Short mmCIF file of C-alpha atoms and ligand atoms in Angstrom, two decimals:
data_model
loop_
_atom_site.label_atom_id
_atom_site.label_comp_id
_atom_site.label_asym_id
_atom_site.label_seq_id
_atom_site.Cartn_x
_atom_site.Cartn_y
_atom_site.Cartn_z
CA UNK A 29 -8.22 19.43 -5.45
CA UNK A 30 -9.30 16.68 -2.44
CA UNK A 31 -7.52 13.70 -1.76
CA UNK A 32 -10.55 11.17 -3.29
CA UNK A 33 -13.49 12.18 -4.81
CA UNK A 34 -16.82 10.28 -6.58
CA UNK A 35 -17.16 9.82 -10.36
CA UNK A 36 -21.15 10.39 -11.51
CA UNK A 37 -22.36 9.75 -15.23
CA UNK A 38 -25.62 10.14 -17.20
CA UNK A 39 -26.35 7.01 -16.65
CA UNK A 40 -25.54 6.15 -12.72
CA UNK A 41 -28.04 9.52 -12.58
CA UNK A 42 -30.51 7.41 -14.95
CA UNK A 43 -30.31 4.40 -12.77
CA UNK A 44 -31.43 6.20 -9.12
CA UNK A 45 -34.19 7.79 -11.58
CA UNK A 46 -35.19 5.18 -12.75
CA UNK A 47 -35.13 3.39 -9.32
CA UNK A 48 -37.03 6.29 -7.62
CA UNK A 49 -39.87 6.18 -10.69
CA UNK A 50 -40.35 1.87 -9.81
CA UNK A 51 -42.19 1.98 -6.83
CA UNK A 52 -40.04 -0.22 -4.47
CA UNK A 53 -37.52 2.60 -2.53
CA UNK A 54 -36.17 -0.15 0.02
CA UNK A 55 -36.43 -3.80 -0.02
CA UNK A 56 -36.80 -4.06 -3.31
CA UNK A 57 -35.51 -5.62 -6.14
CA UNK A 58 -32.65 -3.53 -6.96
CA UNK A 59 -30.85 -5.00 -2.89
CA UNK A 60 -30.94 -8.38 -4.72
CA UNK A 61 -29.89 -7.46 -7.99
CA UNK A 62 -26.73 -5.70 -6.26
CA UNK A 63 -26.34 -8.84 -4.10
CA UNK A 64 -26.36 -10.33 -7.32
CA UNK A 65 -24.00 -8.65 -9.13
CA UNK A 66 -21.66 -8.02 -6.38
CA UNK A 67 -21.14 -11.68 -5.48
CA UNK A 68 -20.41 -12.55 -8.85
CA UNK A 69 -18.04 -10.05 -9.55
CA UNK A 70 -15.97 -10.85 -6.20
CA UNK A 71 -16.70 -14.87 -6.79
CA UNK A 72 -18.23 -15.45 -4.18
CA UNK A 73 -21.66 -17.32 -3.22
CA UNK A 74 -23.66 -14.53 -1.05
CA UNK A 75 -23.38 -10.57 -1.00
CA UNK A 76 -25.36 -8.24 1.96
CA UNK A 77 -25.69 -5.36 1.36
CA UNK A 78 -25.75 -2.72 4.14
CA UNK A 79 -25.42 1.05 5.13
CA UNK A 80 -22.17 1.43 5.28
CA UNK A 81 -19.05 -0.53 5.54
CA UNK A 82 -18.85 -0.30 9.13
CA UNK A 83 -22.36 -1.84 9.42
CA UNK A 84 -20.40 -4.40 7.16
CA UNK A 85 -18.06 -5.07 9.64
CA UNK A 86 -20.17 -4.82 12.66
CA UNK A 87 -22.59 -7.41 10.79
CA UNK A 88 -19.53 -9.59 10.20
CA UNK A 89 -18.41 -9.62 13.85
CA UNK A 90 -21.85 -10.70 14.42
CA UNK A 91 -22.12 -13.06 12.29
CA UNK A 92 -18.63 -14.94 13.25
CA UNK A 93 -20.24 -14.44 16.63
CA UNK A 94 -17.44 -12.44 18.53
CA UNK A 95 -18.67 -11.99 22.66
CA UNK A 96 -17.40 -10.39 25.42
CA UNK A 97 -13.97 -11.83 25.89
CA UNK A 98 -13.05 -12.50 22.83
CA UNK A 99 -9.86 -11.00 20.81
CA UNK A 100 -9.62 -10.07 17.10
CA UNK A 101 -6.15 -9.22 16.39
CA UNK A 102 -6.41 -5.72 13.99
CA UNK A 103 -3.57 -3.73 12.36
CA UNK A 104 -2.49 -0.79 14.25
CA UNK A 105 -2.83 1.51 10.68
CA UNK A 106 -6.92 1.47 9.76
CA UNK A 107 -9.47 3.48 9.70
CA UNK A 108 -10.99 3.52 13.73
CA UNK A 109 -14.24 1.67 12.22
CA UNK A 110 -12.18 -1.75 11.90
CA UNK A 111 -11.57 -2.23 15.56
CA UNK A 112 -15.06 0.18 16.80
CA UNK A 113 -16.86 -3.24 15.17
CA UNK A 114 -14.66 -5.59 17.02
CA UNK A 115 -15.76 -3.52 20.28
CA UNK A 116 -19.84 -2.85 19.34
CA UNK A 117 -19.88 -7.18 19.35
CA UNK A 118 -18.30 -6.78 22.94
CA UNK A 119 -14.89 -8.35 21.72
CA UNK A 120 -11.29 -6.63 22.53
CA UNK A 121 -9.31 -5.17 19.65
CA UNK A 122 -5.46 -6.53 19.93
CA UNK A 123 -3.31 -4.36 17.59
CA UNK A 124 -0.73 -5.92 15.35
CA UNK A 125 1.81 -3.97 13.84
CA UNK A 126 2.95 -3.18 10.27
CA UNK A 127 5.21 -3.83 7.59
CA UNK A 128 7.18 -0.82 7.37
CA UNK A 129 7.00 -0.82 3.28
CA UNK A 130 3.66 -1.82 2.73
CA UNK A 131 1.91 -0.38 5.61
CA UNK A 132 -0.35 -4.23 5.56
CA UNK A 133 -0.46 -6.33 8.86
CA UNK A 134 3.05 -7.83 9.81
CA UNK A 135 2.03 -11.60 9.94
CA UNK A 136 4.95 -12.54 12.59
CA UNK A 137 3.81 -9.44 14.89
CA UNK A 138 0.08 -10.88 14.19
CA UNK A 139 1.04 -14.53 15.51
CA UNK A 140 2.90 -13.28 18.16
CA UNK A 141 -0.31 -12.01 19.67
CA UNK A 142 -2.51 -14.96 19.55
CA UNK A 143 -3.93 -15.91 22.50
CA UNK A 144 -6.24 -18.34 23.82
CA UNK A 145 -8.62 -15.84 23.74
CA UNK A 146 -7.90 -15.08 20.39
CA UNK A 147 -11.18 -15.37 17.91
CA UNK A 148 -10.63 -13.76 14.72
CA UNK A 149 -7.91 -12.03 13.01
CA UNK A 150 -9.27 -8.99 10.30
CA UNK A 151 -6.68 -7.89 7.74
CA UNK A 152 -7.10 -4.24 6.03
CA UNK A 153 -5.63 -4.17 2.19
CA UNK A 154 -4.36 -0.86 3.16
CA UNK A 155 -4.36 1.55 0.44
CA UNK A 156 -5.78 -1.02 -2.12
CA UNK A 157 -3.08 -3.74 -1.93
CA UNK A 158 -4.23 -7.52 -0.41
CA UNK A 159 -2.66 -8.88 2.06
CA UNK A 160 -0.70 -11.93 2.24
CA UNK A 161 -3.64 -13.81 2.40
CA UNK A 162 -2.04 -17.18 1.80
CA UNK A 163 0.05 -16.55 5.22
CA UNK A 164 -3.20 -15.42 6.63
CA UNK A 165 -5.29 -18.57 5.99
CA UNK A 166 -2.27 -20.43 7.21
CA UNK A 167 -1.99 -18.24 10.57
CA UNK A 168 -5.62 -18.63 11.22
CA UNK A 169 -5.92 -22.41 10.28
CA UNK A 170 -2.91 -23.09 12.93
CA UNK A 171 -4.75 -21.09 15.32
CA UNK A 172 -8.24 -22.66 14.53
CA UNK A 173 -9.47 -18.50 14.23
CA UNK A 174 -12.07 -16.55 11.78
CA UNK A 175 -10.24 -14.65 8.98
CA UNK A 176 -12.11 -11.39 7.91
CA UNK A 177 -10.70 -9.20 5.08
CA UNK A 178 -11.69 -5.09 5.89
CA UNK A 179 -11.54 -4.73 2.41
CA UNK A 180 -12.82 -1.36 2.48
CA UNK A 181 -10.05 -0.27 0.23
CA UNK A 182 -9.97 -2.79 -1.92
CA UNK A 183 -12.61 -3.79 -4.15
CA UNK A 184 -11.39 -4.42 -7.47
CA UNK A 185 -8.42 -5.83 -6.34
CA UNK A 186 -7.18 -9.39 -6.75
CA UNK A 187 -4.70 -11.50 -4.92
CA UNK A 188 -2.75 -14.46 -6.99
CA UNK A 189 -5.85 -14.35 -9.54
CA UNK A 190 -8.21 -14.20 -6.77
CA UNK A 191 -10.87 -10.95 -6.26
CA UNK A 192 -10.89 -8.94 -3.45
CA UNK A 193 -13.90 -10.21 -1.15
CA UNK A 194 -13.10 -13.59 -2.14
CA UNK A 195 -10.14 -14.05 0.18
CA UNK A 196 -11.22 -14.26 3.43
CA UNK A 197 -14.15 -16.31 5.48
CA UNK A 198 -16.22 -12.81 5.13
CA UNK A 199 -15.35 -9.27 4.11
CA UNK A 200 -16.30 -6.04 3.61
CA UNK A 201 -16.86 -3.03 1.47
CA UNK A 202 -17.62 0.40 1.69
CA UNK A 203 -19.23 2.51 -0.83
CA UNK A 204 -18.61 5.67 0.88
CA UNK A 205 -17.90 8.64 -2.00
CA UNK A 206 -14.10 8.57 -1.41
CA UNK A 207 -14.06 4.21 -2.00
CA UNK A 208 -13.95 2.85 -5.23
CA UNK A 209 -17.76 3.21 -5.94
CA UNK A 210 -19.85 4.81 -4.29
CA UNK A 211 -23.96 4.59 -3.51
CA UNK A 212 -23.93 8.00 -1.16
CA UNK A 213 -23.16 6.74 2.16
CA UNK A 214 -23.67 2.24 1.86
CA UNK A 215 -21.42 -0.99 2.50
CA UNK A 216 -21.57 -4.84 1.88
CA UNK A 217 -19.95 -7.82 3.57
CA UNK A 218 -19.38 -10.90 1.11
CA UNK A 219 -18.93 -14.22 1.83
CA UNK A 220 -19.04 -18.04 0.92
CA UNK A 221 -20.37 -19.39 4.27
CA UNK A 222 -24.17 -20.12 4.20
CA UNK A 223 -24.15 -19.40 7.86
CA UNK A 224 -22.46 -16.13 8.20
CA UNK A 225 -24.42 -14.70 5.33
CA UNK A 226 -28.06 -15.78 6.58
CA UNK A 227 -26.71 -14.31 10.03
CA UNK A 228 -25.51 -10.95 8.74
CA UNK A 229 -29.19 -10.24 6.87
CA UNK A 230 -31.17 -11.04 9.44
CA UNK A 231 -28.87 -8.50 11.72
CA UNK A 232 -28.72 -5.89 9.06
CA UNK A 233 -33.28 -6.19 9.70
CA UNK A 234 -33.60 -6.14 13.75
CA UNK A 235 -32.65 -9.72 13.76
CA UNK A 236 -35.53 -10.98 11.81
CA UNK A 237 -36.03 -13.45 10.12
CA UNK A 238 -37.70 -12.63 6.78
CA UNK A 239 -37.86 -9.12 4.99
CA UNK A 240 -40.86 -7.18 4.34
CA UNK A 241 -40.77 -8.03 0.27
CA UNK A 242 -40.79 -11.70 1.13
CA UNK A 243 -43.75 -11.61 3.71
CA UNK A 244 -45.61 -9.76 1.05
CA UNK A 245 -44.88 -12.46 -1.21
CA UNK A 246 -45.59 -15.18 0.99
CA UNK A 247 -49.29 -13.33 2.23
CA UNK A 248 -48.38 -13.31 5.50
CA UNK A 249 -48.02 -11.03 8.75
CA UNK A 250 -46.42 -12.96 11.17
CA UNK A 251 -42.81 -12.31 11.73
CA UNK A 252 -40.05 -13.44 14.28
CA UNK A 253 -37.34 -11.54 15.79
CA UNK A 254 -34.91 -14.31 16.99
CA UNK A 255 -31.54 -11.96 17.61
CA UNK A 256 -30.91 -8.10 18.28
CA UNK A 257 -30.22 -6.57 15.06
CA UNK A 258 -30.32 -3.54 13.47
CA UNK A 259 -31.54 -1.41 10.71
CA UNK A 260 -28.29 -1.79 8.75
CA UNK A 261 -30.32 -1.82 5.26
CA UNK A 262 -29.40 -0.02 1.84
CA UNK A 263 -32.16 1.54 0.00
CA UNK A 264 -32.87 0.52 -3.82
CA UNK A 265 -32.16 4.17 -4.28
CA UNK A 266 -28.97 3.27 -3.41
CA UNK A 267 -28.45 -0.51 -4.74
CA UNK A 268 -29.29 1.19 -8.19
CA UNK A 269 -26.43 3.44 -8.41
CA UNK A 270 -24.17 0.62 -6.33
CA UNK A 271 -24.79 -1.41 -9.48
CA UNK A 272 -23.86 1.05 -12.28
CA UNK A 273 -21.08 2.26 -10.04
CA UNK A 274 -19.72 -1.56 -9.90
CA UNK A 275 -20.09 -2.04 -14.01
CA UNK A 276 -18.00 1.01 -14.21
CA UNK A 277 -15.73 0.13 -11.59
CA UNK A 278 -12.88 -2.06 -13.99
CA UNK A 279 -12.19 1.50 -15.76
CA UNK A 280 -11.67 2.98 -12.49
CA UNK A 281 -9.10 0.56 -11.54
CA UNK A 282 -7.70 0.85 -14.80
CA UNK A 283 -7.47 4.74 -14.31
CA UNK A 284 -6.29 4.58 -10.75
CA UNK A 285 -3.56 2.63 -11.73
CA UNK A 286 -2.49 4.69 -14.68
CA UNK A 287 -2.59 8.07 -12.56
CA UNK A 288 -0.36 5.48 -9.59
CA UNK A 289 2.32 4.99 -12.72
CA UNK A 290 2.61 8.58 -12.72
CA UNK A 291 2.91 8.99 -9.50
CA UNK A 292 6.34 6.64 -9.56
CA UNK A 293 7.53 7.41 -12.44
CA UNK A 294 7.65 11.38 -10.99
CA UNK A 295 8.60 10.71 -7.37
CA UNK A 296 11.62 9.21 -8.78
CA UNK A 297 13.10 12.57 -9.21
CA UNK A 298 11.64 14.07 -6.10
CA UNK A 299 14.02 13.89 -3.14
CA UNK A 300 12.35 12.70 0.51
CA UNK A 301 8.82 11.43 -0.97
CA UNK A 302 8.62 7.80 -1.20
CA UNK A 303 5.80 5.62 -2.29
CA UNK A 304 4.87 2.56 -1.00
CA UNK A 305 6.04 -1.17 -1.61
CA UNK A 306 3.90 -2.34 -4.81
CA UNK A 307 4.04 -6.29 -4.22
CA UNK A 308 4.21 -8.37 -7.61
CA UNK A 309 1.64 -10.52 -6.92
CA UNK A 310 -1.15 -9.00 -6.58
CA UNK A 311 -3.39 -6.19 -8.61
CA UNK A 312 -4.02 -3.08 -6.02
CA UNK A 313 -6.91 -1.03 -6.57
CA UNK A 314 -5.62 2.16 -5.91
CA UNK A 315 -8.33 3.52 -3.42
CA UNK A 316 -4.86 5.83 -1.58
CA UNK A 317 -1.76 6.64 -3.36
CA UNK A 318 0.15 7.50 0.44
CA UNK A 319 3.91 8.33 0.72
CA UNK A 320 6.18 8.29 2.84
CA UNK A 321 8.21 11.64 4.02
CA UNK A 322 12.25 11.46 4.72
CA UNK A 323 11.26 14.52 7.05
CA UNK A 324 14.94 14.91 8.00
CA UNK A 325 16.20 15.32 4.33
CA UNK A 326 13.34 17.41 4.12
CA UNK A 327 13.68 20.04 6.73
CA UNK A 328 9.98 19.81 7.79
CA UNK A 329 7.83 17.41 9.61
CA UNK A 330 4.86 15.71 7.81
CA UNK A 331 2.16 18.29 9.79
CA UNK A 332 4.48 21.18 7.92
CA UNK A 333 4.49 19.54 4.68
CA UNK A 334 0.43 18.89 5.05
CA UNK A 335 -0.56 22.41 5.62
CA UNK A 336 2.26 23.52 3.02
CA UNK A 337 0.64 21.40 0.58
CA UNK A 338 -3.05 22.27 1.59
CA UNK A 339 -1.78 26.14 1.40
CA UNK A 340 -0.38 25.39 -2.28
CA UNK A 341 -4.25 23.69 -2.91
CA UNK A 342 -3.56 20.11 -2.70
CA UNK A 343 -5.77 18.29 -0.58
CA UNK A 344 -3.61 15.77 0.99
CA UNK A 345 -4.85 13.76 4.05
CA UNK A 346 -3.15 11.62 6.09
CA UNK A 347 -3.92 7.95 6.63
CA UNK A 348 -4.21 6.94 9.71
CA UNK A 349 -3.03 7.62 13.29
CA UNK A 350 -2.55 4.29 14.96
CA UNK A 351 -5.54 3.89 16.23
CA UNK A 352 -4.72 2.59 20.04
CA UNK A 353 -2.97 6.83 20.25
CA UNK A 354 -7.13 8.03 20.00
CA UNK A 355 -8.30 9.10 22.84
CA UNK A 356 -11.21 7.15 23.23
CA UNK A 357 -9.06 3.95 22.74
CA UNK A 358 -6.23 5.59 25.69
CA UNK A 359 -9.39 5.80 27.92
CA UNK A 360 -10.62 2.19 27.17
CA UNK A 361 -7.41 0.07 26.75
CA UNK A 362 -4.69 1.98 28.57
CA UNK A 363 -1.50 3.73 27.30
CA UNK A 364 -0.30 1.04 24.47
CA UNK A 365 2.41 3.65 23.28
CA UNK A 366 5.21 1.69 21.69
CA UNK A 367 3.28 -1.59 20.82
CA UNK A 368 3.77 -0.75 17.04
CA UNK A 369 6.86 0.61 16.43
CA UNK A 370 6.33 0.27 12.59
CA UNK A 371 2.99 1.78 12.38
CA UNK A 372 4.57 4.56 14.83
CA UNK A 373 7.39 5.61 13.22
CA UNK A 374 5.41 5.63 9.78
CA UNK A 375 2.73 7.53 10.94
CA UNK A 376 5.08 10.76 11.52
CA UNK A 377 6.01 10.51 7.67
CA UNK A 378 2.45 9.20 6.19
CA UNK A 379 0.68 11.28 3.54
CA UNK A 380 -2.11 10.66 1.20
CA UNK A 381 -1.52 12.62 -2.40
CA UNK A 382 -4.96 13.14 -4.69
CA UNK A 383 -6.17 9.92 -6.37
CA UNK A 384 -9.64 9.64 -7.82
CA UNK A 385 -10.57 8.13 -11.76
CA UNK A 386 -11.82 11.47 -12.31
CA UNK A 387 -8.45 13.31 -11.76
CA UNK A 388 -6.19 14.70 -15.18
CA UNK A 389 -2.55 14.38 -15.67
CA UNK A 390 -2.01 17.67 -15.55
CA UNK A 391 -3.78 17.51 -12.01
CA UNK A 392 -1.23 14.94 -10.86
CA UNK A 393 1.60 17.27 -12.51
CA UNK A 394 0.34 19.74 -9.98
CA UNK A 395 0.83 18.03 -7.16
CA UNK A 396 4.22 16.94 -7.95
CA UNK A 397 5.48 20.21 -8.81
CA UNK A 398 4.05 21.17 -5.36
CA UNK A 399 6.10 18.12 -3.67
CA UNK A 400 9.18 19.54 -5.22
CA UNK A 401 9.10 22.91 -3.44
CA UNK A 402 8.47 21.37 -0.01
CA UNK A 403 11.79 21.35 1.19
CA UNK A 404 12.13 25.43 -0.21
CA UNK A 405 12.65 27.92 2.29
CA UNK A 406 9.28 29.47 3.27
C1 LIG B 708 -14.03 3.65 4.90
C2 LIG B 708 -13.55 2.56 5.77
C3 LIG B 708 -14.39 1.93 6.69
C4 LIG B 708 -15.76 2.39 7.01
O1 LIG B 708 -16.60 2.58 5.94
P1 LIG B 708 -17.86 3.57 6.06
O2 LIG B 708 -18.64 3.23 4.84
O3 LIG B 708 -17.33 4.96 6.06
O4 LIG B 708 -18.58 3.24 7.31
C5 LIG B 708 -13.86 0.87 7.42
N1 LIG B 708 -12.60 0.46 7.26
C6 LIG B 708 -11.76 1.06 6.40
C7 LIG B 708 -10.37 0.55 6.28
C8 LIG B 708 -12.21 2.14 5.64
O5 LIG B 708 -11.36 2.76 4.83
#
């Protein structure tokens, strides 16, 4: 059983058919019909799409135009793409530590790191949950800096009766197979500022400024790069499936969170395993159901109870290693050791239990059971 997995129907298969039978493969209609869609379902004014969410975030560092010198003040717990797109737009990654129960950035630790160098501050809904994004918007507006929501985790979610994607001044999705839907490998960064929008599609093309579909349209040859870009685009192949996926994905919420009530209402008799702080308002999406480990009451540390657990065919995972403790980071920004003692300490008792819609009851029994005998003898 793996930690996260991809749900496929008849007719997400019908839609990639149908997309490869329609003669455009990229650049087509489908990319705007996913824009489409996508922005409307989030509420907000523009989608772009892109290959992968951390094109998404690389276009959005872009497109808030981070530059050599500038700071964008990250959470210590994310996935290494959050602060690799802070560095690609030649900015420096600042970590900011977390709240112990929630695992989401700790907003005092946050302002304590502003600087006048400070640009941008990007909040991760860890696990599926928002952030405080009401303290965030206040933070950044006394700070005069560029919110950005990684909201790879959390489409589907909303925060005070407001979508995920909606929250920040850009942010992004990913559609890898694991997220909450899934178009292969893909990502999109959505936003209500003309500006940042018209700058991220023109970077996810080279840096040009009109598409191949629209010169075709318009009869003419004559193009003109005016930035560096890239070739961040999503195929229709792709935006085809991204668009059944995203009709489907309200049931997947609504299944994530009924397997999540499980979860609680079963680790409640299961000594040492503790689930995150669920805050009341605000709908998670479920993309990680992590716990934490009392490893002492346990007898084992978390690497024990992982390959226990993987032994016992549960594919747990753990998520994430602060990501200043890579190596690459250690080489680039020094020894930060200690900087986040919250995201520290939780790291040594972090683990991610199976979650996907596709997953049974009894499949969540499983792993319980399994998370009962951990602190057994061998
Ligand atoms: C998955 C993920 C990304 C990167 O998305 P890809 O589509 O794999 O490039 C970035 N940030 C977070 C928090 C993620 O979970």
């Amino acid at each position: 059983m793996p930690y996260g997995r991809q749900s496929i129907n008849d007719r997400d298969v019908e839609a990639v058919v149908e997309a490869l039978k329609s003669g455009w493969l990229t650049t087509g209609p489908q990319v705007e019909h996913f824009e489409r869609d996508l922005a409307s379902f989030c509420g907000t004014v523009h989608a772009v799409v892109v290959n992968s969410g951390t094109a998404a975030l690389h276009a959005a560092a872009h497109a808030i135009n981070i530059q050599e010198g500038d700071e964008v003040i990250v959470p210590a717990i994310t996935f290494a793409a959050t602060s690799n797109a802070v560095l690609y737009a030649g900015g420096t990654p600042v970590f900011a530590d977390v709240n112990p129960d929630t695992l989401l950035i700790d907003l005092s630790d946050a302002e304590s790191k502003v600087t006048p160098r400070t640009k941008a501050i990007c909040a991760v809904d860890y696990a599926g949950q928002p952030c405080d994004y009401q303290g965030l918007r206040e933070l950044a507006d006394r700070h005069g800096l560029r919110l950005i929501a990684d909201a790879c985790h959390s489409i589907g979610a909303s925060y005070r009766g407001r979508m995920s994607g909606s929250l920040a001044d850009v942010s992004t999705f990913s559609f890898h197979p694991v997220k909450g839907i899934t178009t292969g490998e893909g990502g999109a960064l959505v936003t209500s500022h003309p500006e940042i929008a018209q700058s991220a599609r023109q970077f996810r093309n080279h840096g040009i400024d009109t598409d191949h579909r629209l010169r075709a349209r318009q009869g003419a040859h004559v193009y003109d790069q005016e930035t560096l870009g890239f070739n961040y685009r999503l195929s229709d192949i792709q935006c085809a499936l991204g668009r059944t996926q995203l009709a489907r994905l309200p049931s997947f919420v609504y299944r994530r969170a009924e397997l999540a009530d499980r979860y609680h209402e079963a680790l409640v008799t299961v000594d040492g395993v503790s689930p995150l702080t669920v805050l009341s308002d605000r709908v998670h999406a479920w993309h990680l159901y992590a716990v934490l480990l009392e490893t002492e009451r346990l007898g084992i540390s978390r690497d024990e109870a992982f390959s226990r657990l993987r032994d016992m065919n549960i594919g747990v995972n753990v998520h994430y290693r602060p990501v200043y403790q890579h190596t690459y980071y250690r080489k680039r920004l020094g020894d930060l050791d200690g900087i986040c003692p919250a995201a520290e300490a939780a790291y040594d008792r972090l683990l991610t239990l199976p979650l996907f819609p596709d997953m049974t009851a009894e499949d969540l029994d499983d792993v319980v059971y399994s998370l009962t005998r951990l602190g057994d003898p061998r």
